[in-house]
XYZ file of C-alpha atoms in Angstrom:
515
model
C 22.075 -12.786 20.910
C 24.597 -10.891 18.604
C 24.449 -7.015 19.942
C 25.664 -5.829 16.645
C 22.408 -6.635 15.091
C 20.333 -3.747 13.906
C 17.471 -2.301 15.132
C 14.497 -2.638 11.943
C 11.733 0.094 11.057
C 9.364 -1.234 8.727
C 7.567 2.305 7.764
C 4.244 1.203 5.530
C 2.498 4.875 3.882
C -0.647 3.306 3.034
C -2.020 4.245 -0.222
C 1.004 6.019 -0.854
C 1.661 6.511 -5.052
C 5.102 6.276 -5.687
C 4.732 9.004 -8.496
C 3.203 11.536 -6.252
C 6.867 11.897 -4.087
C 9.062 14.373 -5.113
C 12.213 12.088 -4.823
C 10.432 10.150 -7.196
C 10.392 12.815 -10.150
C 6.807 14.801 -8.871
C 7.110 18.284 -9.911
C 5.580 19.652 -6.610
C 7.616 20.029 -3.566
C 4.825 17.184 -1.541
C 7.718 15.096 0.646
C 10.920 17.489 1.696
C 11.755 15.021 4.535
C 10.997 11.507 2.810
C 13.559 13.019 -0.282
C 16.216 13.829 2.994
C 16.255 10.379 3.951
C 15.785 9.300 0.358
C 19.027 10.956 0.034
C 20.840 8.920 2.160
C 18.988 5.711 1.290
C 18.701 3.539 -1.814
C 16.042 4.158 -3.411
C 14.183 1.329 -6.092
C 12.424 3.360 -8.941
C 10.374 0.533 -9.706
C 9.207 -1.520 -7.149
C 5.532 -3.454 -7.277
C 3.325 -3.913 -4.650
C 2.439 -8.022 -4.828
C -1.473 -6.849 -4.361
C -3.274 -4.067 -4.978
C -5.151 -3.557 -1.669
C -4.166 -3.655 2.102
C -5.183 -7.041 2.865
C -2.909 -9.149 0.281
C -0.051 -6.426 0.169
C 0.725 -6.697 3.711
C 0.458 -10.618 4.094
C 2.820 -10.593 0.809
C 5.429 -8.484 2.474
C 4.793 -10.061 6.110
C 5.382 -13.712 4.499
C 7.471 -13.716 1.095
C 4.825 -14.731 -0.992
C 2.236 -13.624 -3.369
C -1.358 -13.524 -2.905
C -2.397 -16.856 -4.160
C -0.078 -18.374 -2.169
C -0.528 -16.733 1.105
C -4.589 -17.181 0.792
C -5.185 -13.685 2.102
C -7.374 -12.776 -0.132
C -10.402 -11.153 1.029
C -11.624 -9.040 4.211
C -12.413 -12.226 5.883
C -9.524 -14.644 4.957
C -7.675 -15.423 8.083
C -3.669 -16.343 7.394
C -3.021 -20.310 7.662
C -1.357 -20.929 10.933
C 1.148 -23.365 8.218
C 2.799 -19.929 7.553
C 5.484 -18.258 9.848
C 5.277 -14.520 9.179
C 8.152 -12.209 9.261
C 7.482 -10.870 13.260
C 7.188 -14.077 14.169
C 10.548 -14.531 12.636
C 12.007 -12.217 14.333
C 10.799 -12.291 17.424
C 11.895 -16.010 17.873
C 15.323 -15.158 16.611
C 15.691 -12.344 20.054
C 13.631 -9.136 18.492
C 11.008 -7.162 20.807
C 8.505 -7.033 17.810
C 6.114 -4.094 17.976
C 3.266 -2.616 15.992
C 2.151 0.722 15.519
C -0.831 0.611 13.356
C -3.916 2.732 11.627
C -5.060 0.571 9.492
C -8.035 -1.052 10.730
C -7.864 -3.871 8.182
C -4.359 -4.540 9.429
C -4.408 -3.524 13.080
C -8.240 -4.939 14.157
C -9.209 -7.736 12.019
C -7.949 -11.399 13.926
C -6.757 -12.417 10.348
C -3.533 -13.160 11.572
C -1.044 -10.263 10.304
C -1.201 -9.246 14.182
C 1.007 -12.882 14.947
C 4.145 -12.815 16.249
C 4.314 -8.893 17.510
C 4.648 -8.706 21.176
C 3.538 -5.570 21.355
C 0.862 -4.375 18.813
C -0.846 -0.667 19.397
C -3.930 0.025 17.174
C -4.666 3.666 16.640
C -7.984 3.102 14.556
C -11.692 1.478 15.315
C -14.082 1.244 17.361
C -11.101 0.377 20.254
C -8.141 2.168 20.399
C -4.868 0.678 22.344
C -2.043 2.330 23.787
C 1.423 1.560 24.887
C 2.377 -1.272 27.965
C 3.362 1.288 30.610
C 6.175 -1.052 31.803
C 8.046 -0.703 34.537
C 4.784 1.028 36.353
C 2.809 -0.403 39.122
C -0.777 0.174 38.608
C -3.162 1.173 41.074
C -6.685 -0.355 41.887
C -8.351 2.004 39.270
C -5.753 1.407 36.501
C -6.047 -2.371 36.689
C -9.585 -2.079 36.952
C -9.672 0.083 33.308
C -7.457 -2.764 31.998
C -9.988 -5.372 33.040
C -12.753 -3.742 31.703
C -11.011 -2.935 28.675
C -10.109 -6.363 27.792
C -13.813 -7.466 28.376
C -14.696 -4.608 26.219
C -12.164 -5.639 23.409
C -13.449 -8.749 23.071
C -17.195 -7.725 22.394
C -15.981 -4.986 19.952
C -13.290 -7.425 17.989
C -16.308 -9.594 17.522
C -17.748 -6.702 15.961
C -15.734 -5.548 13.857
C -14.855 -9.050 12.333
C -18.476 -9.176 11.894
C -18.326 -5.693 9.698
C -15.435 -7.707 7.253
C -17.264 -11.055 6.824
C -20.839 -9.613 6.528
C -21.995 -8.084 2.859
C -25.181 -5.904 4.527
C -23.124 -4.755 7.877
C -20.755 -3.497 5.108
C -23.368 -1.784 3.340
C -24.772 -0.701 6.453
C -21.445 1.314 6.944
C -21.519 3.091 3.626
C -24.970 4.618 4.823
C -25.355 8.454 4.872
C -25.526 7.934 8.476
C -23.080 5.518 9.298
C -19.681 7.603 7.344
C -19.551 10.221 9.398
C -19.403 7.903 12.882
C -16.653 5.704 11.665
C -14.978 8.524 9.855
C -14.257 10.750 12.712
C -15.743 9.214 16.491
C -14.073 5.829 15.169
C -11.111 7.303 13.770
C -10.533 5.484 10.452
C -7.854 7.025 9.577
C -6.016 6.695 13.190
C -3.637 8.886 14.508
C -0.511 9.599 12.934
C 1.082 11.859 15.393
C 0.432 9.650 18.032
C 1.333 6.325 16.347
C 4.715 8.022 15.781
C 5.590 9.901 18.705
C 4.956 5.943 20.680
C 7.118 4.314 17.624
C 9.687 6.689 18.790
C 9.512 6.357 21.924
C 10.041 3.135 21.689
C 13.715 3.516 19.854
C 14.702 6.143 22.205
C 13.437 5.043 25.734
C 13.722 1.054 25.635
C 11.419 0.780 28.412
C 10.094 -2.566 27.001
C 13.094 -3.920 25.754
C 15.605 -6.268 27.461
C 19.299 -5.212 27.392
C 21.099 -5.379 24.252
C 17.447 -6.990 22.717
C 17.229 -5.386 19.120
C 13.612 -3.545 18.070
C 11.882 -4.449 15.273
C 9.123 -1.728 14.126
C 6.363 -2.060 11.999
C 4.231 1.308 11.358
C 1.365 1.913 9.051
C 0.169 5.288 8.400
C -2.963 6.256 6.766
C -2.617 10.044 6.523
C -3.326 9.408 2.440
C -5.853 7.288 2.163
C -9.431 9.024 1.913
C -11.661 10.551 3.034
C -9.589 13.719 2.364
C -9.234 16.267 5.363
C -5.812 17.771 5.597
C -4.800 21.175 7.432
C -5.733 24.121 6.360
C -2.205 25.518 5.348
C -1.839 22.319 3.301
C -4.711 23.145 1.529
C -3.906 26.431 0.780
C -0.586 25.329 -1.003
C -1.305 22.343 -3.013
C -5.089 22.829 -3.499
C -5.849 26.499 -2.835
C -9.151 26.694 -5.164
C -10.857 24.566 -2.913
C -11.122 27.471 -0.545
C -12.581 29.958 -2.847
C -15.010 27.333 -5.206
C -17.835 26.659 -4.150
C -18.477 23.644 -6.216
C -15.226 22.384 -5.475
C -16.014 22.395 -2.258
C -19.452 20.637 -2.680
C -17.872 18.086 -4.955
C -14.944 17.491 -1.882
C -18.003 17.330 0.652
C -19.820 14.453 -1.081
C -16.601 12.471 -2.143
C -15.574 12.495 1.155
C -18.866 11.284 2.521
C -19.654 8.579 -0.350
C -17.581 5.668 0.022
C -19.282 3.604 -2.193
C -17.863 5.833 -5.036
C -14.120 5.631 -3.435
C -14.569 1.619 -4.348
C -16.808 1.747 -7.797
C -15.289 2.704 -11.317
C -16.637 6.126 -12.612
C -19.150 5.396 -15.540
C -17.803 8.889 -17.276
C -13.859 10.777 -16.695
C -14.012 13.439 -14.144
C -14.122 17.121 -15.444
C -10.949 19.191 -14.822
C -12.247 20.806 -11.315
C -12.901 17.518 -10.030
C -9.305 15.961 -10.866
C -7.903 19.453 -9.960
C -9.587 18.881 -6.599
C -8.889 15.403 -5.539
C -5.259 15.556 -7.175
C -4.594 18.675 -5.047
C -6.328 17.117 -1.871
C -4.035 13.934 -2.107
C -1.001 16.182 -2.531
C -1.816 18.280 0.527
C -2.373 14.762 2.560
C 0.846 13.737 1.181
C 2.725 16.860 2.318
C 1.275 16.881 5.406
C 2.067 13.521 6.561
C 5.491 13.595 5.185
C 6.154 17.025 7.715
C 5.019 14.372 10.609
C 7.557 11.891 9.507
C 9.883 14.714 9.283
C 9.353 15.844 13.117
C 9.980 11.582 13.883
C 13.216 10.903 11.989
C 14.328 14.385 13.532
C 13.815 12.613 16.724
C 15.305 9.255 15.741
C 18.142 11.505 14.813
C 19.040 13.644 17.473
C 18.969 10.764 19.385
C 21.715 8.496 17.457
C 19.365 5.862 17.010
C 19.232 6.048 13.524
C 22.935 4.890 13.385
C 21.668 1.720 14.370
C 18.520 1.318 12.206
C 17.826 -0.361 9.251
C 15.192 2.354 7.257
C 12.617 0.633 4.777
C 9.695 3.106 3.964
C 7.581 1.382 1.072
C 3.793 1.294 0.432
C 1.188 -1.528 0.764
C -0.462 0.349 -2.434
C -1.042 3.332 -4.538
C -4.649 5.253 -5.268
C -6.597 5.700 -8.476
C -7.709 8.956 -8.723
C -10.203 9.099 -11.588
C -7.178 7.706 -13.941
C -8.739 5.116 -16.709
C -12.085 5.892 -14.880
C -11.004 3.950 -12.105
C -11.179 5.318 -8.303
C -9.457 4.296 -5.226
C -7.538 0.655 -4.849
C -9.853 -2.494 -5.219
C -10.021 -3.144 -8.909
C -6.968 -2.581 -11.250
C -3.427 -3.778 -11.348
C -1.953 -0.335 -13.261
C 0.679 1.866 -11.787
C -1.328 4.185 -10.029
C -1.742 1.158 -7.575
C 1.038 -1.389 -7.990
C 4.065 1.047 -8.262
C 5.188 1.988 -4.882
C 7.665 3.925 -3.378
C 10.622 1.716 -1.971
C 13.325 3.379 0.493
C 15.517 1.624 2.349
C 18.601 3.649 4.941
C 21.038 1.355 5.896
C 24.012 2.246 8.252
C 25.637 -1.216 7.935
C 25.800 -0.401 4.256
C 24.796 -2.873 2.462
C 21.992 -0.402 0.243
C 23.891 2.320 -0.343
C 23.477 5.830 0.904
C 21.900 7.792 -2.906
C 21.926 4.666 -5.182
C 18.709 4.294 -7.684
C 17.969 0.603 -8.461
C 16.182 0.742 -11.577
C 15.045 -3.145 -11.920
C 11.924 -4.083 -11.309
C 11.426 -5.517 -7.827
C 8.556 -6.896 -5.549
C 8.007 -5.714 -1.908
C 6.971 -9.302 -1.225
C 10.624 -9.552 -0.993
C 11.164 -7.259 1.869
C 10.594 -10.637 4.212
C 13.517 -12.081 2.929
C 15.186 -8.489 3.124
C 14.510 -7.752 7.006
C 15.400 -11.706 7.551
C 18.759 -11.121 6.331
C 19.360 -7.888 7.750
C 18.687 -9.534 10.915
C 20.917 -12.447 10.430
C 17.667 -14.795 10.077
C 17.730 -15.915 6.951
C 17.896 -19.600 5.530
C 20.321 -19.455 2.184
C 17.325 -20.047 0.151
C 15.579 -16.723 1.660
C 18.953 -14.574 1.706
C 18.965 -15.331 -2.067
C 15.871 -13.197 -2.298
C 17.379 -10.190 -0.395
C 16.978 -7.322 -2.091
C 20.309 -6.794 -1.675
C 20.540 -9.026 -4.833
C 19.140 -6.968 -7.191
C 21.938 -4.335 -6.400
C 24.434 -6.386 -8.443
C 25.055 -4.877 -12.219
C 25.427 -8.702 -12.885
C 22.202 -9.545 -11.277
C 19.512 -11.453 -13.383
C 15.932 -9.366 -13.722
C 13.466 -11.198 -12.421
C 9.939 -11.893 -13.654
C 7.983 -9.658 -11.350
C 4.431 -10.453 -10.595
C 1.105 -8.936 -9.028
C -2.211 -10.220 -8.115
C -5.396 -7.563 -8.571
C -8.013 -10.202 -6.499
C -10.979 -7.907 -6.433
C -12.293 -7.893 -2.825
C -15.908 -10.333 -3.245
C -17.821 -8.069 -0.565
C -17.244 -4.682 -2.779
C -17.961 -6.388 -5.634
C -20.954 -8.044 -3.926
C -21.797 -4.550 -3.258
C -21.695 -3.437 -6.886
C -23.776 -6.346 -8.361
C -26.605 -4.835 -6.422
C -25.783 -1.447 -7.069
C -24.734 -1.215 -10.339
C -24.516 -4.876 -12.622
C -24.114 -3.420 -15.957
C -20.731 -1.660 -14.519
C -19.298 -4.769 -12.874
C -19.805 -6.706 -15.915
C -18.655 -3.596 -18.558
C -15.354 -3.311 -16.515
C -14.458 -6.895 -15.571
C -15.019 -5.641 -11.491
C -15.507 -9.262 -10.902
C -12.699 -10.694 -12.926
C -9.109 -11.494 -11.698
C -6.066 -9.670 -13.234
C -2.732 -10.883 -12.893
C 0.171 -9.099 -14.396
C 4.179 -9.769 -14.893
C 6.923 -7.722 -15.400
C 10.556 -8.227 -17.290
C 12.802 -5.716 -18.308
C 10.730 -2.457 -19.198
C 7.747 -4.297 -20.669
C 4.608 -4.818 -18.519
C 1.888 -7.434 -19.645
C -1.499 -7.654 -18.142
C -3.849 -10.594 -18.386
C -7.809 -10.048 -17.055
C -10.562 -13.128 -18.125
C -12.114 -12.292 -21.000
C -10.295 -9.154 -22.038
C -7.858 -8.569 -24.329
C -4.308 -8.368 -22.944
C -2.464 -5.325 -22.210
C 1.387 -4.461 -22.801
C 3.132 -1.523 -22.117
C 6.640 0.099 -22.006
C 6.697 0.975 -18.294
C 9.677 3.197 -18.777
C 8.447 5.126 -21.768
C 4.739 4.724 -20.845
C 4.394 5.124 -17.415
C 1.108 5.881 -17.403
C 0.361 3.006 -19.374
C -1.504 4.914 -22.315
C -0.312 3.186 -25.468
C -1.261 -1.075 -25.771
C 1.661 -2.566 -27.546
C 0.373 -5.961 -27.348
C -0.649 -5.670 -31.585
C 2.733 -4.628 -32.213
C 4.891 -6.852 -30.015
C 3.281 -9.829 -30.617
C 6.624 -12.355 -29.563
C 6.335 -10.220 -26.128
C 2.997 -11.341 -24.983
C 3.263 -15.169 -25.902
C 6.769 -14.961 -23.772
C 4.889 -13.167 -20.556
C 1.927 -14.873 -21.391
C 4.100 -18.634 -20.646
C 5.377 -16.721 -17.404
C 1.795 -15.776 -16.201
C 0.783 -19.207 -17.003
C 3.209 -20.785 -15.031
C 2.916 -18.331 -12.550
C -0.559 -19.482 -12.162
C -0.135 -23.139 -11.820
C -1.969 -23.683 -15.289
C -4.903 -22.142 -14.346
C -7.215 -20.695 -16.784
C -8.934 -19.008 -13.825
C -8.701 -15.213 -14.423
C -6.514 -15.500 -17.375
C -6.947 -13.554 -20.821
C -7.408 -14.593 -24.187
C -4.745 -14.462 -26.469
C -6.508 -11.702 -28.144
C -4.616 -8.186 -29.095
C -5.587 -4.970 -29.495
C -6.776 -3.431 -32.459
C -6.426 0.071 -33.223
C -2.642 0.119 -34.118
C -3.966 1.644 -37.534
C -5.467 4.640 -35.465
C -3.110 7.541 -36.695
C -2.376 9.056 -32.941
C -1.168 5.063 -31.929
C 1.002 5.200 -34.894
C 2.442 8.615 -34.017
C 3.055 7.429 -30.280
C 4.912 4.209 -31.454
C 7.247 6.149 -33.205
C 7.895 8.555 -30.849
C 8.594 5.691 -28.259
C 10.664 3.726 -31.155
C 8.423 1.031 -31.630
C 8.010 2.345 -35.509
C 9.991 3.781 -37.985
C 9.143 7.297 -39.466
């Protein structure tokens, strides 16, 4: 194999909002190290997750396609062994393939976005792996922890498949007495320092690796996803009320410890301590992981392997945070979850070191990216590069995400709360497509949305009334998108307060009327 071929990190900051990174226009300081590489990177301003939870995000961006065509769908959908994913890929074309992974949806499950690594370490469940010590000879004991291990594995695996494809073992884990087991002894939200300091390792040492073999290294980090728990000199710069209130405090305690209301929409807006609180939690989660990556790529540095190393850092998906009375990632398809940060370093040159891409792009197209990086790549698949959408004479694309709602939380919220799933459409598909600066969104029996994702990126004002010609354009595209489905889809109906005074004013302050 080639030797000139680049080594490949494949970074994933789960639940990582694009708009909550200070290279991405956040006014706090929350990701000093992510803007240094940022700075040396290209760096796409609007790029979509294909899915707006772990499950379909990562199958999108481990096989090139979107959600209904991969079938990964739910906690229990297992990948069809038809598809070759992107490690697989790689590893057949000379690659050692390793993962380095605390996501237990990603890293435990036997769904099938473990094929093709030969190495995978999982940092989170009721198992923990570390690395192959290769090279060592094990003693009696040592093999004999191995064996038992393995036996052990496979009784626990069984378990915690079990835990995705049951509807009361998941309740059972939502239990007052369940959360705290699995959210510390179980360690849901693995171990970032150690997940990096063995990714590292791996660059810099090459104990695994054959001669000349390039690495190929997909992380996922979970230091931002809840429950929130960060240091305390974290908290004391982005959230330092939380160490004086009392009630904030209380209100922190019980989020933390009720994850049924991490997955359900509020049925009223937060009041301004509890946004102040989880907003300034997040940020300190944010800031805390990014000073881990910082002490990694410091490492990757020193050591010159960097000049070798293709760089993407994206997300899988964003958070709600009480926005549009919606909390954490299983329901919506707005910003706040589908636009992720998208970062790719690339010493061959090819993205160029400081360049914004402003397009609209999906991270389902980071297979075809890492394919073609790694001289893999049919034609048809370097077409989709996202080298591509560098070109000034580059088409936009229509851009397109899948919200799927996940049937075992919404199972969970038909016996919990009906009224709610029915009032906000928790059980309904939305599908939404992007061109240009206009986003549409289509949800069964709701009235569509539009928005001016540029102007509006908090998607506050529905233009749908006013651009009529718009919708019935993205409306074809979503309907074409969807094989002709009416599954999901919206009716053609528009919104209808564009008479409200306030709508008016916004309009014309975004140009859509004159004075």
């Amino acid at each position: 194999m080639p030797t000139q071929r680049p080594d490949i990190l494949f970074l994933v900051l789960d639940t990582q909002r694009a708009d909550r990174l200070s290279c991405y226009g956040y006014e706090k300081e929350t990701s000093p190290n992510l803007d240094a590489i940022a700075a040396e990177s290209t760096r796409f301003t609007q790029a979509i997750s294909a899915a707006q939870w772990t499950v379909p995000s990562h199958a999108s961006m481990f096989t090139g396609l979107y959600p209904s065509e991969h079938g990964l769908l739910q906690s229990y959908s297992v990948m069809s062994p038809d598809l070759t994913t992107l490690a697989e890929r790689l590893r057949d074309g000379g690659y050692f393939t390793a993962g380095f992974c605390n996501n237990p949806l990603v890293g435990v499950i036997n769904n099938g976005l473990r094929r093709g690594f030969i190495s995978f370490l999982n940092y989170s469940g009721l198992l923990t792996s570390r690395p192959n010590q290769a090279g060592a000879s094990p003693g009696l004991i040592s093999r004999y922890r191995q064996w038992f291990k393995r036996q052990v594995a496979g009784v626990l695996n069984k378990i915690q498949n079990a835990f995705a494809r049951s509807d009361a073992l998941l309740a059972l884990s939502f239990t007052p007495l369940m959360v705290p087991l699995w959210q510390t002894a179980l360690s849901f939200k693995g171990n970032t320092a150690k997940s990096l300091e063995d990714t590292a390792r791996l660059f810099i040492n090459r104990t695994e690796v054959e001669a000349d073999q390039p690495v190929f290294a997909f992380v996922n980090l979970m230091g931002t996803h809840m429950p929130y728990h960060a240091p305390r000199a974290y908290v004391e710069k982005f959230a330092p009320h939380v160490l004086d209130d009392r009630k904030a405090q209380t209100f922190l305690q019980r989020f933390n410890g009720d994850v049924y209301g991490w997955l359900a929409p509020l049925t009223g807006a937060l009041d301004e301590r509890q946004k102040k609180t989880l907003d300034g939690m997040y940020d300190a989660e944010v800031a805390y992981q990014d000073d881990q990556l910082g002490v990694f790529f410091d490492r990757l540095r020193q050591s010159g392997r960097l000049d070798n190393t293709l760089v993407i850092i994206c997300a899988d998906h964003g958070e709600h945070l009480g926005e549009k009375q919606f909390m954490g990632h299983s329901l919506s398809i707005y910003n706040e979850l589908i636009r992720v940060p998208l970062i790719i370093r690339d010493p061959a040159g090819q993205f160029p070191s400081g360049a914004a891409v402003e397009p609209v792009v999906s991270t389902r197209r980071l297979f075809q990216t890492v394919l073609s990086a790694a001289g893999l790549a049919t034609a048809e698949e370097a077409a989709l590069s996202l080298t591509e959408a560098l070109s000034q004479t580059a088409e936009r694309d229509y851009v397109f995400a899948e919200a799927i709602p996940p049937q075992n939380v919404v199972n969970l919220m038909q016996r919990r709360q009906p009224e709610l799933v029915k009032e906000r459409a928790c059980d309904r598909i939305r599908r939404a497509v992007w061109v240009g600066r206009h986003k549409l969104i289509e949800t069964e029996g709701q009235a569509v949305e539009l928005y001016d994702v540029l102007e509006d990126p908090t998607e506050d004002l529905n233009l749908s009334g006013i651009l009529p010609e718009n919708v019935e354009l993205l409306q074809e595209c979503l309907q074409a998108f969807s094989g002709g489905s009416e599954e999901g889809l919206a009716t053609a109906e528009r919104a209808t307060n564009f008479e409200d005074p306030e709508v008016r004013r916004r309009l014309q302050e975004l140009g859509y009327l004159e004075d």
